[in-house]
Coordinates of C-alpha atoms in Angstrom, one line a residue:
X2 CA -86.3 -29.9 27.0
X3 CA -82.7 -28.2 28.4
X4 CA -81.6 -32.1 29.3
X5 CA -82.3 -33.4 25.7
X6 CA -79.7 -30.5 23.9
X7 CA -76.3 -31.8 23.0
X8 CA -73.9 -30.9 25.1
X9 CA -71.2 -32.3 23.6
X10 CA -68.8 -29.0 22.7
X11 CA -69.5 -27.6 25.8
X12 CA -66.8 -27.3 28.5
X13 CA -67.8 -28.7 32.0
X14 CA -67.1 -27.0 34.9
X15 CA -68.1 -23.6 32.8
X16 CA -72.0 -21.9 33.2
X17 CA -73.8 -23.7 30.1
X18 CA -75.8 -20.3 30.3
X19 CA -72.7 -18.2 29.2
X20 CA -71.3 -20.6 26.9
X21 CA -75.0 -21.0 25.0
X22 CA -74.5 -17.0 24.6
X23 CA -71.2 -17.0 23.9
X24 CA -71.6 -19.2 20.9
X25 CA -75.1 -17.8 19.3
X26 CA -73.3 -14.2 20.0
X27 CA -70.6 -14.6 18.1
X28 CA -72.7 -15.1 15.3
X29 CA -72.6 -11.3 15.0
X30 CA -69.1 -11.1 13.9
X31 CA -70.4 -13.0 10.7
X32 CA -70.7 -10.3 8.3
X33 CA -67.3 -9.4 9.0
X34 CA -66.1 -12.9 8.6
X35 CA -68.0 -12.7 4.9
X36 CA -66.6 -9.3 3.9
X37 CA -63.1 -10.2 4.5
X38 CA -63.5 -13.3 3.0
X39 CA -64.8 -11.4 -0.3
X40 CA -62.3 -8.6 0.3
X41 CA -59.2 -11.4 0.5
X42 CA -60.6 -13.6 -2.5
X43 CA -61.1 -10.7 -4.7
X44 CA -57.5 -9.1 -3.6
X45 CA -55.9 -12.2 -3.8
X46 CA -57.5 -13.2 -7.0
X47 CA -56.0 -9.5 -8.6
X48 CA -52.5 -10.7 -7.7
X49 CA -52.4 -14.2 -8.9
X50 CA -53.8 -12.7 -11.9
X51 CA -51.3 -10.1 -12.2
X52 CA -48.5 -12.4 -11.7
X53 CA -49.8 -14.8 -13.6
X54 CA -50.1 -12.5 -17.0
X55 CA -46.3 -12.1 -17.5
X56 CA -46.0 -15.8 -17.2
X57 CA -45.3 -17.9 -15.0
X58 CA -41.9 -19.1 -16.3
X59 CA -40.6 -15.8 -15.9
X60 CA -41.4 -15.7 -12.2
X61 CA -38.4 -15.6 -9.7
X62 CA -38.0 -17.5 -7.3
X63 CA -39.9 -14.9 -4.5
X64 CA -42.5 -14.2 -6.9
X65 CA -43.0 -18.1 -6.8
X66 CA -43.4 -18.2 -3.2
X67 CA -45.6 -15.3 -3.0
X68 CA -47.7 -16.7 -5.6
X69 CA -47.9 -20.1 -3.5
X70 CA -48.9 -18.0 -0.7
X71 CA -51.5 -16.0 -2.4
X72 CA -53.0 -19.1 -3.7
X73 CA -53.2 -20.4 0.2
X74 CA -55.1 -17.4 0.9
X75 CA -57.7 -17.6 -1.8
X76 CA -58.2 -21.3 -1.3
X77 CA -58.7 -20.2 2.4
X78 CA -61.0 -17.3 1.1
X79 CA -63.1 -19.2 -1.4
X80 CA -63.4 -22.5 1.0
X81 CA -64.7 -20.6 4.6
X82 CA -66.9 -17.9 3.0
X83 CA -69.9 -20.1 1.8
X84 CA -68.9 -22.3 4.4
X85 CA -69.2 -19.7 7.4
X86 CA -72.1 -18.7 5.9
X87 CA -74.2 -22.1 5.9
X88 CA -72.5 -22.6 9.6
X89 CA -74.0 -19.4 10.9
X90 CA -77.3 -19.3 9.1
X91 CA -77.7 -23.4 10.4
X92 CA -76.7 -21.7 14.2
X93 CA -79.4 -19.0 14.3
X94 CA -82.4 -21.3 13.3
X95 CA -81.0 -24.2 15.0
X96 CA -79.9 -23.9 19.1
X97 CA -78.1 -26.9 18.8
X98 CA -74.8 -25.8 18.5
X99 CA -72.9 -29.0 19.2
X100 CA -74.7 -30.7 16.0
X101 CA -73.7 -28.0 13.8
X102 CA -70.1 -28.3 14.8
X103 CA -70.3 -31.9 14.7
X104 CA -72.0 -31.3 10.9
X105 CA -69.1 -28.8 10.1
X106 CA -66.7 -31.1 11.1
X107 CA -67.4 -34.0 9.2
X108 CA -67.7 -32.2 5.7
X109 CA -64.7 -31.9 3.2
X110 CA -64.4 -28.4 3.6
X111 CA -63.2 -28.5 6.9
X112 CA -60.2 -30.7 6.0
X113 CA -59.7 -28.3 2.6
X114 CA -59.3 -25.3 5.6
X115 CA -57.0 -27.3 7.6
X116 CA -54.9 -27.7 4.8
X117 CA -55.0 -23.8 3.7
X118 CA -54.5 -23.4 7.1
X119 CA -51.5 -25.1 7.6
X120 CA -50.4 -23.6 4.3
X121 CA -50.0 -20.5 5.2
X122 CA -47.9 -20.9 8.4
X123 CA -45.4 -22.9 5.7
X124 CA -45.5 -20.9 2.8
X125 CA -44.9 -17.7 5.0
X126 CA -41.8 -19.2 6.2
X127 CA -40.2 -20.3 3.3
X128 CA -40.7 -17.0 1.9
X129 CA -39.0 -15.7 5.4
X130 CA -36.1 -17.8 4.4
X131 CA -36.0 -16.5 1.0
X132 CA -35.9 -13.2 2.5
X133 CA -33.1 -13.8 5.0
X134 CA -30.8 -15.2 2.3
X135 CA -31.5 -11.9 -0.5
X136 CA -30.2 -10.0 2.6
X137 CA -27.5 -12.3 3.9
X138 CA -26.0 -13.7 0.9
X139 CA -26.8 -11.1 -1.8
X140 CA -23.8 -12.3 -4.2
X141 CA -24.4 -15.8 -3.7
X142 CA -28.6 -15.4 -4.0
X143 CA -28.9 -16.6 -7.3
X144 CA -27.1 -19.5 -6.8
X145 CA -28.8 -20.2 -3.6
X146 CA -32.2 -19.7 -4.5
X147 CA -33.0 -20.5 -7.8
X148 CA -37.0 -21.3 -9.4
X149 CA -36.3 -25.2 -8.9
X150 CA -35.6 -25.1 -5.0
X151 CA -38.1 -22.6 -4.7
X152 CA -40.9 -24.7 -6.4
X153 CA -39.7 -28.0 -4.2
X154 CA -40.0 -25.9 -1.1
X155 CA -43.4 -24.9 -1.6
X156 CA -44.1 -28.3 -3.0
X157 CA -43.0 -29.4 0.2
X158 CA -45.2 -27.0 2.5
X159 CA -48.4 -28.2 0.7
X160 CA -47.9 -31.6 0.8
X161 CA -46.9 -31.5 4.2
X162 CA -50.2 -29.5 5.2
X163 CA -52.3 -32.1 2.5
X164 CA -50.9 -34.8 4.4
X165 CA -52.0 -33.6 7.9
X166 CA -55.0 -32.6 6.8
X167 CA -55.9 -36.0 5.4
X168 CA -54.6 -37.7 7.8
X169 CA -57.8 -36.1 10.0
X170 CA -60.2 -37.7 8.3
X171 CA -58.6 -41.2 8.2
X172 CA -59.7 -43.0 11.1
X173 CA -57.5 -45.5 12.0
X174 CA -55.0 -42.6 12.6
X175 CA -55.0 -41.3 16.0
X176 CA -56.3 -37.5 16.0
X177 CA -53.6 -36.7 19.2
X178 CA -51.0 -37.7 16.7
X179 CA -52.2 -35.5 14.0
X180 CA -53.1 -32.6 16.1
X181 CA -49.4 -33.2 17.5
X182 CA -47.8 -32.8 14.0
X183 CA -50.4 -29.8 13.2
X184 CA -48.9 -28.2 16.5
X185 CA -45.1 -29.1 15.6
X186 CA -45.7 -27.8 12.0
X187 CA -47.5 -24.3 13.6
X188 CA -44.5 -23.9 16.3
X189 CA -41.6 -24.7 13.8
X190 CA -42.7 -22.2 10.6
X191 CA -43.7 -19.5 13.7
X192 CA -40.3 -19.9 15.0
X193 CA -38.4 -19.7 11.4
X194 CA -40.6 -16.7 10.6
X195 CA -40.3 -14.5 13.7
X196 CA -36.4 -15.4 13.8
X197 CA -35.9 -14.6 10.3
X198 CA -37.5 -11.8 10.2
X199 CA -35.7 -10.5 13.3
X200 CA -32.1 -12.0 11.6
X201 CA -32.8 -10.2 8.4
X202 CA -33.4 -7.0 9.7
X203 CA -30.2 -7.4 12.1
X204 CA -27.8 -7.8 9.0
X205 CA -29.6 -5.3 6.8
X206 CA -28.8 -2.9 9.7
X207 CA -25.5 -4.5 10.4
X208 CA -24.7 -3.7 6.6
X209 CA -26.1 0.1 6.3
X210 CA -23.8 0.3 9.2
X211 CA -20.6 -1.0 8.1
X212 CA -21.8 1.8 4.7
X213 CA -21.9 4.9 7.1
X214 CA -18.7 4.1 8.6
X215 CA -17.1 3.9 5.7
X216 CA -18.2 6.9 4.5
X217 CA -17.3 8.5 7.5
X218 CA -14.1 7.6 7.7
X219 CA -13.4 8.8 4.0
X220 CA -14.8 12.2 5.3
X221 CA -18.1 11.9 3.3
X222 CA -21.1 12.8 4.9
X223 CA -23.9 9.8 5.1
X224 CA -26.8 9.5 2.6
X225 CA -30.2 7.9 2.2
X226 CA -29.7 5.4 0.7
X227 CA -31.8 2.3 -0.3
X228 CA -30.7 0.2 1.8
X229 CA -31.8 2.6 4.5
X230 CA -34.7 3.5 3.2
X231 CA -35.2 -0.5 2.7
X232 CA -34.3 -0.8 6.3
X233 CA -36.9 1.2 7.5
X234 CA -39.3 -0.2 5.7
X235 CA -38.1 -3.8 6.9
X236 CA -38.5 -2.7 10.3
X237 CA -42.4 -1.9 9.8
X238 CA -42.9 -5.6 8.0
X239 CA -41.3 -7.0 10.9
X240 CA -43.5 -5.6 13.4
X241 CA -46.4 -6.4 11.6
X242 CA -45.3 -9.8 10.8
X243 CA -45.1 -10.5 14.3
X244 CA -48.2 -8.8 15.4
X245 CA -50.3 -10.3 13.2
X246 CA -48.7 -13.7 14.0
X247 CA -49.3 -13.0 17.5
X248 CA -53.2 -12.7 17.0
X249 CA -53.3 -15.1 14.1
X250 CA -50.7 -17.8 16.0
X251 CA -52.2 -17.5 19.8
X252 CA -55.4 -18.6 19.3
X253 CA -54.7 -21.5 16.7
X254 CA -52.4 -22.6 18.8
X255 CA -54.4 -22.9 21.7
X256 CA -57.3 -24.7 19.9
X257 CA -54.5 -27.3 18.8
X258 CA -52.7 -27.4 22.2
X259 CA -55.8 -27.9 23.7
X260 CA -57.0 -31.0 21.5
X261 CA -53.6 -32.3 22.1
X262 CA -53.5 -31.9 25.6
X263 CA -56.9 -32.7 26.4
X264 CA -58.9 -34.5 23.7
X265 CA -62.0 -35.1 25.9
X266 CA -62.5 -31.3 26.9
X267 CA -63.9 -29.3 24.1
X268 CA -62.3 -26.4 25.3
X269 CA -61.0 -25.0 21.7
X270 CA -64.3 -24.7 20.7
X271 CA -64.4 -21.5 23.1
X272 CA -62.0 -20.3 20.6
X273 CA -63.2 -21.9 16.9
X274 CA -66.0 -19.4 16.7
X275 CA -63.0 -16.2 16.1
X276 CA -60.3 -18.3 14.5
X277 CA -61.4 -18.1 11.5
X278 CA -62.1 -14.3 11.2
X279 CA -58.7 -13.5 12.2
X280 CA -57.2 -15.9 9.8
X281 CA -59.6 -14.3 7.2
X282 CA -58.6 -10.8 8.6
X283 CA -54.9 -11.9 7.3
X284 CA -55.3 -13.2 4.4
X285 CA -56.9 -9.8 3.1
X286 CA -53.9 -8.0 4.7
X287 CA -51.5 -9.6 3.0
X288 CA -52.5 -8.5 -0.8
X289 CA -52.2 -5.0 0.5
X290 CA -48.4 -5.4 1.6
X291 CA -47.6 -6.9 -1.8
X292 CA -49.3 -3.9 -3.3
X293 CA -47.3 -1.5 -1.2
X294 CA -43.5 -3.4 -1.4
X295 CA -43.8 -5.0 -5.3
X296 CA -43.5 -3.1 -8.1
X297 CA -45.0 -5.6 -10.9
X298 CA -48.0 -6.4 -8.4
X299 CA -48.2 -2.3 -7.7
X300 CA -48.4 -1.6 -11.8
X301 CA -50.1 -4.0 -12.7
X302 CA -53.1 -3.7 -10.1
X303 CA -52.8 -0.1 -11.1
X304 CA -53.5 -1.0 -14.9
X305 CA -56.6 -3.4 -14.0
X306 CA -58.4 -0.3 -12.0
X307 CA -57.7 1.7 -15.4
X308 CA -59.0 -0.7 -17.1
X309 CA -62.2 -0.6 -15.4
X310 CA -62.7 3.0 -14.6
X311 CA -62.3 3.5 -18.2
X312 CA -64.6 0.8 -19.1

């Protein structure tokens, strides 16, 4: 009976014993998976929404991005929960893994993920980049970054990440060629993010500096001042930013790396099974920043719980 399962997905030289546990264990983490997926649709939903109601015309050029973002997350959100869902319910009446994954993998979904995926790595670093030049060139900002440039670069991100994604499912394209553009397209938003994030903070600290020497020098004693307080708070994006691209980033990368580098050996799907929960993990995160560092998605979250407590 053991000779007729599909091995497939499993890695060889690796105990099928531990592998076969490994995958049917790892269904436990799929209540999780669905909360955060609820959590991050209904989160994300709120801010869209609140965004949304002052119109979008009146949107600047960050609250554009973020909205592009947002929407990434949601899609992400609405796409993998009833997906996950009919993935791990299919596993626990049915040991053969390798057919489900080979199931998951041919439905539309899965391309729709690869795209929101993809997404979100782009959208994040554009919105780095916005960032870096509000800091940077503060004078010049609005004439840097105005709404048109910022809906062309998140144009841009999703049709890049459409375009990959399609390209999967196309046949006569070769999948180490896509997975090699998914893996340039991962490494070269990871790098703008982490480095702008790190550059921002530099000249935001660089400036408050240049501030409390001046005042020094004119025999005033330094103050808190926005910027500082701004700085500090800076600081604590930046380290989560990086942390939670270190979880989020390692393991993506590695089940892309791996399909690059070695197309016959199914070792990412030793590492499909969590992907997905971290990615959701993040995706409900993120609403929760906004919350904390916007003002018009602060109030007006705030007004929709009044509205509903009162109600």
């Amino acid at each position: 009976m053991e000779d007729q399962l599909d091995r497939s997905c499993f890695v060889p030289g690796i105990s099928i014993s531990f592998q076969t546990k490994y995958q049917y264990y790892t269904n436990l983490i799929s209540p999780f998976t669905m909360l955060s997926s609820i959590w991050s649709v209904v989160c994300n939903a709120a801010v869209i929404f609140v965004l949304a109601r002052s119109g979008i015309r009146s949107l600047s050029p960050g609250l554009l991005m973020m909205c592009s973002l947002t929407l990434s997350n949601l899609l992400w959100g609405l796409t993998l929960g009833p997906m996950s869902a009919g993935f791990r319910m299919k596993h626990f009446t049915d040991n053969q893994v390798c057919e489900v994954y080979s199931e998951l993998a041919n439905l539309p979904r899965e391309a729709l993920l690869f795209t929101y995926f993809l997404s979100t790595f782009g959208n994040f670093a554009v919105i780095t980049v916005d960032r870096f030049f509000a800091v940077r060139y503060t004078l010049q900002y609005k004439l840097i970054m105005c709404r048109r440039r910022a809906i062309v670069a998140c144009s841009l991100v999703w049709l890049i990440s459409l375009t990959v994604a399609v390209s999967r499912e196309i046949i006569s394209v070769p999948q180490a060629l896509v997975h090699v553009l998914a893996l340039v397209f991962v490494l070269v938003s990871t790098s703008i993010i982490i480095i702008g994030q790190i550059l921002t903070l530099w000249y935001l600290h660089r400036h408050n500096n240049m501030v409390s020497t001046l005042m020094q020098g004119n025999g005033q004693n330094p103050v808190e001042t926005a910027n500082v307080a701004t700085e500090r708070e800076l600081t604590k994006t930046t380290v989560y930013v990086i942390g939670v691209l270190a979880i989020m980033f390692i393991p993506g990368a590695i089940c892309i790396a791996v399909a690059v580098l070695a197309v016959k050996k199914p070792i990412y799907y030793l590492v499909v099974p969590i992907l997905p929960t971290l990615v959701t993990l993040y995706t409900g995160i993120d609403p929760i920043f906004y919350f904390r560092g916007n003002r018009k998605v602060r109030e007006g979250i705030l007004s929709i719980l009044k509205y509903i407590r009162c109600k």
